[in-house]
Amino acid sequence: MIGICDYNMGNLASVKNAFTLLGETVAVESDPEKLAGYDRLILPGVGAFGDAMEHLRERGMDEALKAYARSGKPMLGICLGMQLLFESSEEFGPNPGLGLISGKVVAFDTAKFDHPLKVPHMGWNRMFTKDHPLFAGLDEAHYLYFVHSFHAVAGEDADIIGETEYGYRFTSAVAHENVMGIQPHPEKSHKNGLQILKNFINL
């Protein structure tokens, strides 16, 4: 059974529908005490980092997510959910994160762009990936759908499993043992996104 963490900060319906398309049993879970009962866990997220962490803390989800990570079972953060895995974010901050992945979340530094680009980074873009089970069956560079104004800076190079070019190269996918995160929205990325979710199911 796959659980989707509900803390009132995510587009839960589209994530749930994507797993339903794959024939997978999935449940939206708002009770932190029940998270441990799932075989796999999705942490989605849309909105501001600080607000999301406040919602997690108010519901007791922050400690439940940390405990789930310690269990060794697969856990996947999507978009803001990926960013929450890190130690901190400078969005309206600094704000502390879950600390499950070493590093921080920063705004796009437009001064480093090699040509003018709009922020947020929105639309289809390529992800250049390392060899990781999450990307089985996909080309080394494949297109996925992005919507974000902040990006992760991983503290450990070994945790980086995907990068994307937008003004400069940034970290767009991470994995540390059983905890994984991807910046793009797989549920909006058609065949490639569904393949990533299928791979997560099969881990």
PDB file of C-alpha atoms in Angstrom:
ATOM      1  CA  MET A   1       0.000   0.000   0.000  1.00  0.00           C
ATOM      2  CA  ILE A   2       1.263   3.469  -0.925  1.00  0.00           C
ATOM      3  CA  GLY A   3       0.458   6.419   1.311  1.00  0.00           C
ATOM      4  CA  ILE A   4       0.293  10.043   0.153  1.00  0.00           C
ATOM      5  CA  CYS A   5       1.028  12.393   3.025  1.00  0.00           C
ATOM      6  CA  ASP A   6      -1.801  14.951   3.412  1.00  0.00           C
ATOM      7  CA  TYR A   7      -0.798  18.097   5.289  1.00  0.00           C
ATOM      8  CA  ASN A   8      -2.982  20.531   3.320  1.00  0.00           C
ATOM      9  CA  MET A   9      -0.155  21.690   1.028  1.00  0.00           C
ATOM     10  CA  GLY A  10      -0.239  19.450  -2.038  1.00  0.00           C
ATOM     11  CA  ASN A  11      -2.060  18.615  -5.243  1.00  0.00           C
ATOM     12  CA  LEU A  12      -3.101  15.248  -3.895  1.00  0.00           C
ATOM     13  CA  ALA A  13      -5.750  14.313  -6.465  1.00  0.00           C
ATOM     14  CA  SER A  14      -3.398  14.365  -9.464  1.00  0.00           C
ATOM     15  CA  VAL A  15      -0.746  12.337  -7.613  1.00  0.00           C
ATOM     16  CA  LYS A  16      -3.337   9.791  -6.529  1.00  0.00           C
ATOM     17  CA  ASN A  17      -4.752   9.583 -10.060  1.00  0.00           C
ATOM     18  CA  ALA A  18      -1.299   8.880 -11.495  1.00  0.00           C
ATOM     19  CA  PHE A  19      -0.872   5.859  -9.220  1.00  0.00           C
ATOM     20  CA  THR A  20      -4.423   4.715 -10.012  1.00  0.00           C
ATOM     21  CA  LEU A  21      -3.498   4.748 -13.716  1.00  0.00           C
ATOM     22  CA  LEU A  22      -0.692   2.347 -12.835  1.00  0.00           C
ATOM     23  CA  GLY A  23      -3.176   0.042 -11.100  1.00  0.00           C
ATOM     24  CA  GLU A  24      -1.731   0.724  -7.669  1.00  0.00           C
ATOM     25  CA  THR A  25      -3.675   0.857  -4.403  1.00  0.00           C
ATOM     26  CA  VAL A  26      -3.025   4.251  -2.835  1.00  0.00           C
ATOM     27  CA  ALA A  27      -4.451   6.193   0.105  1.00  0.00           C
ATOM     28  CA  VAL A  28      -4.316   9.854   1.109  1.00  0.00           C
ATOM     29  CA  GLU A  29      -3.240   9.877   4.763  1.00  0.00           C
ATOM     30  CA  SER A  30      -3.632  12.788   7.186  1.00  0.00           C
ATOM     31  CA  ASP A  31      -3.026  10.844  10.419  1.00  0.00           C
ATOM     32  CA  PRO A  32       0.699  10.882  11.315  1.00  0.00           C
ATOM     33  CA  GLU A  33       0.299   7.797  13.501  1.00  0.00           C
ATOM     34  CA  LYS A  34      -0.771   5.752  10.473  1.00  0.00           C
ATOM     35  CA  LEU A  35       2.144   6.650   8.171  1.00  0.00           C
ATOM     36  CA  ALA A  36       4.252   3.782   9.509  1.00  0.00           C
ATOM     37  CA  GLY A  37       1.725   1.272   8.189  1.00  0.00           C
ATOM     38  CA  TYR A  38       2.418   2.044   4.523  1.00  0.00           C
ATOM     39  CA  ASP A  39       4.934   0.165   2.392  1.00  0.00           C
ATOM     40  CA  ARG A  40       5.880   3.318   0.459  1.00  0.00           C
ATOM     41  CA  LEU A  41       5.270   6.977   1.138  1.00  0.00           C
ATOM     42  CA  ILE A  42       4.853  10.041  -1.087  1.00  0.00           C
ATOM     43  CA  LEU A  43       5.442  13.561   0.243  1.00  0.00           C
ATOM     44  CA  PRO A  44       3.914  15.977  -2.294  1.00  0.00           C
ATOM     45  CA  GLY A  45       3.809  19.742  -1.959  1.00  0.00           C
ATOM     46  CA  VAL A  46       2.763  23.002  -3.603  1.00  0.00           C
ATOM     47  CA  GLY A  47       3.354  26.424  -2.052  1.00  0.00           C
ATOM     48  CA  ALA A  48       5.872  28.050   0.273  1.00  0.00           C
ATOM     49  CA  PHE A  49       8.481  26.079   2.234  1.00  0.00           C
ATOM     50  CA  GLY A  50       7.885  27.800   5.599  1.00  0.00           C
ATOM     51  CA  ASP A  51       4.117  27.341   5.436  1.00  0.00           C
ATOM     52  CA  ALA A  52       4.557  23.683   4.548  1.00  0.00           C
ATOM     53  CA  MET A  53       6.869  23.027   7.491  1.00  0.00           C
ATOM     54  CA  GLU A  54       4.436  24.799   9.820  1.00  0.00           C
ATOM     55  CA  HIS A  55       1.603  22.564   8.600  1.00  0.00           C
ATOM     56  CA  LEU A  56       3.756  19.468   9.105  1.00  0.00           C
ATOM     57  CA  ARG A  57       4.710  20.509  12.639  1.00  0.00           C
ATOM     58  CA  GLU A  58       1.134  21.410  13.613  1.00  0.00           C
ATOM     59  CA  ARG A  59      -0.050  17.946  12.577  1.00  0.00           C
ATOM     60  CA  GLY A  60       2.907  16.053  14.023  1.00  0.00           C
ATOM     61  CA  MET A  61       3.792  14.940  10.509  1.00  0.00           C
ATOM     62  CA  ASP A  62       7.391  16.165  10.731  1.00  0.00           C
ATOM     63  CA  GLU A  63       8.408  13.630  13.377  1.00  0.00           C
ATOM     64  CA  ALA A  64       6.310  10.900  11.732  1.00  0.00           C
ATOM     65  CA  LEU A  65       8.121  11.490   8.426  1.00  0.00           C
ATOM     66  CA  LYS A  66      11.516  11.334  10.135  1.00  0.00           C
ATOM     67  CA  ALA A  67      10.523   8.059  11.794  1.00  0.00           C
ATOM     68  CA  TYR A  68       9.355   6.683   8.443  1.00  0.00           C
ATOM     69  CA  ALA A  69      12.690   7.596   6.879  1.00  0.00           C
ATOM     70  CA  ARG A  70      14.482   5.690   9.652  1.00  0.00           C
ATOM     71  CA  SER A  71      12.352   2.614   8.927  1.00  0.00           C
ATOM     72  CA  GLY A  72      14.204   2.022   5.660  1.00  0.00           C
ATOM     73  CA  LYS A  73      11.030   1.908   3.542  1.00  0.00           C
ATOM     74  CA  PRO A  74      11.014   3.926   0.273  1.00  0.00           C
ATOM     75  CA  MET A  75       9.957   7.557   0.575  1.00  0.00           C
ATOM     76  CA  LEU A  76       9.642  10.036  -2.314  1.00  0.00           C
ATOM     77  CA  GLY A  77       9.317  13.825  -2.093  1.00  0.00           C
ATOM     78  CA  ILE A  78       7.807  15.601  -5.113  1.00  0.00           C
ATOM     79  CA  CYS A  79       8.407  19.288  -5.981  1.00  0.00           C
ATOM     80  CA  LEU A  80       8.053  21.187  -2.674  1.00  0.00           C
ATOM     81  CA  GLY A  81       7.997  17.777  -1.021  1.00  0.00           C
ATOM     82  CA  MET A  82      11.539  17.211  -2.294  1.00  0.00           C
ATOM     83  CA  GLN A  83      12.668  20.589  -0.957  1.00  0.00           C
ATOM     84  CA  LEU A  84      11.243  19.807   2.491  1.00  0.00           C
ATOM     85  CA  LEU A  85      13.636  16.847   2.742  1.00  0.00           C
ATOM     86  CA  PHE A  86      16.581  19.256   3.023  1.00  0.00           C
ATOM     87  CA  GLU A  87      17.989  20.942   6.115  1.00  0.00           C
ATOM     88  CA  SER A  88      16.776  24.473   5.369  1.00  0.00           C
ATOM     89  CA  SER A  89      15.366  26.902   2.815  1.00  0.00           C
ATOM     90  CA  GLU A  90      15.952  30.616   2.265  1.00  0.00           C
ATOM     91  CA  GLU A  91      12.378  31.091   0.984  1.00  0.00           C
ATOM     92  CA  PHE A  92      10.906  33.763   3.307  1.00  0.00           C
ATOM     93  CA  GLY A  93      13.542  32.456   5.668  1.00  0.00           C
ATOM     94  CA  PRO A  94      15.744  30.911   6.634  1.00  0.00           C
ATOM     95  CA  ASN A  95      13.372  28.091   7.564  1.00  0.00           C
ATOM     96  CA  PRO A  96      14.421  24.677   8.902  1.00  0.00           C
ATOM     97  CA  GLY A  97      13.425  21.591   6.923  1.00  0.00           C
ATOM     98  CA  LEU A  98      13.161  17.902   7.778  1.00  0.00           C
ATOM     99  CA  GLY A  99      16.924  17.392   7.541  1.00  0.00           C
ATOM    100  CA  LEU A 100      16.682  14.017   5.803  1.00  0.00           C
ATOM    101  CA  ILE A 101      18.967  15.141   2.963  1.00  0.00           C
ATOM    102  CA  SER A 102      22.110  17.234   3.498  1.00  0.00           C
ATOM    103  CA  GLY A 103      21.921  20.683   1.913  1.00  0.00           C
ATOM    104  CA  LYS A 104      19.625  23.672   1.490  1.00  0.00           C
ATOM    105  CA  VAL A 105      17.075  25.264  -0.831  1.00  0.00           C
ATOM    106  CA  VAL A 106      17.866  28.602  -2.496  1.00  0.00           C
ATOM    107  CA  ALA A 107      16.270  30.981  -4.993  1.00  0.00           C
ATOM    108  CA  PHE A 108      17.360  30.896  -8.619  1.00  0.00           C
ATOM    109  CA  ASP A 109      20.290  33.296  -8.891  1.00  0.00           C
ATOM    110  CA  THR A 110      19.340  35.206 -12.035  1.00  0.00           C
ATOM    111  CA  ALA A 111      22.717  37.023 -11.956  1.00  0.00           C
ATOM    112  CA  LYS A 112      24.306  33.698 -12.921  1.00  0.00           C
ATOM    113  CA  PHE A 113      21.998  33.102 -15.896  1.00  0.00           C
ATOM    114  CA  ASP A 114      23.828  33.013 -19.220  1.00  0.00           C
ATOM    115  CA  HIS A 115      20.794  34.702 -20.856  1.00  0.00           C
ATOM    116  CA  PRO A 116      17.530  36.238 -19.558  1.00  0.00           C
ATOM    117  CA  LEU A 117      15.011  33.679 -18.316  1.00  0.00           C
ATOM    118  CA  LYS A 118      11.766  33.976 -16.413  1.00  0.00           C
ATOM    119  CA  VAL A 119      11.400  32.786 -12.843  1.00  0.00           C
ATOM    120  CA  PRO A 120       9.541  30.644 -11.902  1.00  0.00           C
ATOM    121  CA  HIS A 121      11.049  27.916 -14.029  1.00  0.00           C
ATOM    122  CA  MET A 122       7.872  26.577 -15.607  1.00  0.00           C
ATOM    123  CA  GLY A 123       7.314  23.994 -18.329  1.00  0.00           C
ATOM    124  CA  TRP A 124       9.068  21.018 -19.890  1.00  0.00           C
ATOM    125  CA  ASN A 125      12.790  20.586 -19.382  1.00  0.00           C
ATOM    126  CA  ARG A 126      15.342  17.798 -19.462  1.00  0.00           C
ATOM    127  CA  MET A 127      16.627  15.983 -16.434  1.00  0.00           C
ATOM    128  CA  PHE A 128      20.116  14.494 -16.765  1.00  0.00           C
ATOM    129  CA  THR A 129      20.161  11.479 -14.499  1.00  0.00           C
ATOM    130  CA  LYS A 130      22.659   9.122 -12.934  1.00  0.00           C
ATOM    131  CA  ASP A 131      22.182   5.367 -12.878  1.00  0.00           C
ATOM    132  CA  HIS A 132      19.492   4.902 -10.224  1.00  0.00           C
ATOM    133  CA  PRO A 133      16.528   2.487  -9.978  1.00  0.00           C
ATOM    134  CA  LEU A 134      14.128   5.462  -9.932  1.00  0.00           C
ATOM    135  CA  PHE A 135      15.017   6.154 -13.579  1.00  0.00           C
ATOM    136  CA  ALA A 136      15.065   2.594 -14.927  1.00  0.00           C
ATOM    137  CA  GLY A 137      13.823   2.405 -18.512  1.00  0.00           C
ATOM    138  CA  LEU A 138      14.399   6.112 -19.192  1.00  0.00           C
ATOM    139  CA  ASP A 139      17.033   7.785 -21.330  1.00  0.00           C
ATOM    140  CA  GLU A 140      19.934   9.500 -19.571  1.00  0.00           C
ATOM    141  CA  ALA A 141      18.257  12.829 -20.435  1.00  0.00           C
ATOM    142  CA  HIS A 142      14.457  12.893 -20.466  1.00  0.00           C
ATOM    143  CA  TYR A 143      11.820  15.631 -20.395  1.00  0.00           C
ATOM    144  CA  LEU A 144       9.699  16.274 -17.310  1.00  0.00           C
ATOM    145  CA  TYR A 145       7.384  19.092 -16.206  1.00  0.00           C
ATOM    146  CA  PHE A 146       8.698  21.734 -13.758  1.00  0.00           C
ATOM    147  CA  VAL A 147       7.115  24.600 -11.790  1.00  0.00           C
ATOM    148  CA  HIS A 148       9.364  26.228  -9.163  1.00  0.00           C
ATOM    149  CA  SER A 149      11.249  29.385  -8.158  1.00  0.00           C
ATOM    150  CA  PHE A 150      13.649  27.765  -5.680  1.00  0.00           C
ATOM    151  CA  HIS A 151      15.987  24.815  -6.108  1.00  0.00           C
ATOM    152  CA  ALA A 152      18.044  22.492  -3.963  1.00  0.00           C
ATOM    153  CA  VAL A 153      21.781  22.693  -3.347  1.00  0.00           C
ATOM    154  CA  ALA A 154      22.805  19.258  -2.121  1.00  0.00           C
ATOM    155  CA  GLY A 155      25.411  19.063   0.620  1.00  0.00           C
ATOM    156  CA  GLU A 156      26.771  15.753  -0.668  1.00  0.00           C
ATOM    157  CA  ASP A 157      27.484  15.104  -4.351  1.00  0.00           C
ATOM    158  CA  ALA A 158      26.754  11.418  -3.789  1.00  0.00           C
ATOM    159  CA  ASP A 159      23.103  12.301  -3.055  1.00  0.00           C
ATOM    160  CA  ILE A 160      22.593  13.955  -6.465  1.00  0.00           C
ATOM    161  CA  ILE A 161      20.943  11.613  -8.971  1.00  0.00           C
ATOM    162  CA  GLY A 162      19.499  14.189 -11.384  1.00  0.00           C
ATOM    163  CA  GLU A 163      20.371  17.664 -12.685  1.00  0.00           C
ATOM    164  CA  THR A 164      18.620  20.171 -14.951  1.00  0.00           C
ATOM    165  CA  GLU A 165      19.766  23.241 -16.906  1.00  0.00           C
ATOM    166  CA  TYR A 166      17.909  26.511 -16.387  1.00  0.00           C
ATOM    167  CA  GLY A 167      20.279  29.455 -16.534  1.00  0.00           C
ATOM    168  CA  TYR A 168      22.786  27.100 -14.923  1.00  0.00           C
ATOM    169  CA  ARG A 169      22.814  23.468 -13.850  1.00  0.00           C
ATOM    170  CA  PHE A 170      20.946  22.731 -10.611  1.00  0.00           C
ATOM    171  CA  THR A 171      20.056  19.641  -8.593  1.00  0.00           C
ATOM    172  CA  SER A 172      16.662  18.289  -9.613  1.00  0.00           C
ATOM    173  CA  ALA A 173      16.693  14.790  -8.073  1.00  0.00           C
ATOM    174  CA  VAL A 174      18.299  13.353  -4.945  1.00  0.00           C
ATOM    175  CA  ALA A 175      18.526  10.055  -3.109  1.00  0.00           C
ATOM    176  CA  HIS A 176      20.032   9.155   0.235  1.00  0.00           C
ATOM    177  CA  GLU A 177      19.496   5.480   1.000  1.00  0.00           C
ATOM    178  CA  ASN A 178      15.683   5.000   1.047  1.00  0.00           C
ATOM    179  CA  VAL A 179      14.803   8.735   0.911  1.00  0.00           C
ATOM    180  CA  MET A 180      14.403  10.193  -2.577  1.00  0.00           C
ATOM    181  CA  GLY A 181      13.174  13.446  -4.062  1.00  0.00           C
ATOM    182  CA  ILE A 182      12.456  14.897  -7.497  1.00  0.00           C
ATOM    183  CA  GLN A 183      11.831  18.563  -8.301  1.00  0.00           C
ATOM    184  CA  PRO A 184       9.587  18.056 -11.384  1.00  0.00           C
ATOM    185  CA  HIS A 185       6.006  16.787 -11.211  1.00  0.00           C
ATOM    186  CA  PRO A 186       5.895  13.154 -12.404  1.00  0.00           C
ATOM    187  CA  GLU A 187       2.091  13.213 -12.246  1.00  0.00           C
ATOM    188  CA  LYS A 188       2.137  15.958 -14.917  1.00  0.00           C
ATOM    189  CA  SER A 189       4.960  14.481 -17.002  1.00  0.00           C
ATOM    190  CA  HIS A 190       3.021  11.931 -19.055  1.00  0.00           C
ATOM    191  CA  LYS A 191       4.846   8.705 -19.948  1.00  0.00           C
ATOM    192  CA  ASN A 192       8.196   9.648 -18.396  1.00  0.00           C
ATOM    193  CA  GLY A 193       6.594  10.676 -15.118  1.00  0.00           C
ATOM    194  CA  LEU A 194       4.523   7.514 -14.911  1.00  0.00           C
ATOM    195  CA  GLN A 195       7.677   5.462 -15.511  1.00  0.00           C
ATOM    196  CA  ILE A 196       9.343   7.140 -12.518  1.00  0.00           C
ATOM    197  CA  LEU A 197       6.324   6.390 -10.320  1.00  0.00           C
ATOM    198  CA  LYS A 198       6.262   2.804 -11.594  1.00  0.00           C
ATOM    199  CA  ASN A 199       9.933   2.463 -10.722  1.00  0.00           C
ATOM    200  CA  PHE A 200       9.212   3.802  -7.237  1.00  0.00           C
ATOM    201  CA  ILE A 201       6.523   1.144  -6.822  1.00  0.00           C
ATOM    202  CA  ASN A 202       8.998  -1.541  -7.883  1.00  0.00           C
ATOM    203  CA  LEU A 203      11.857  -0.493  -5.582  1.00  0.00           C
TER     204      LEU A 203
END
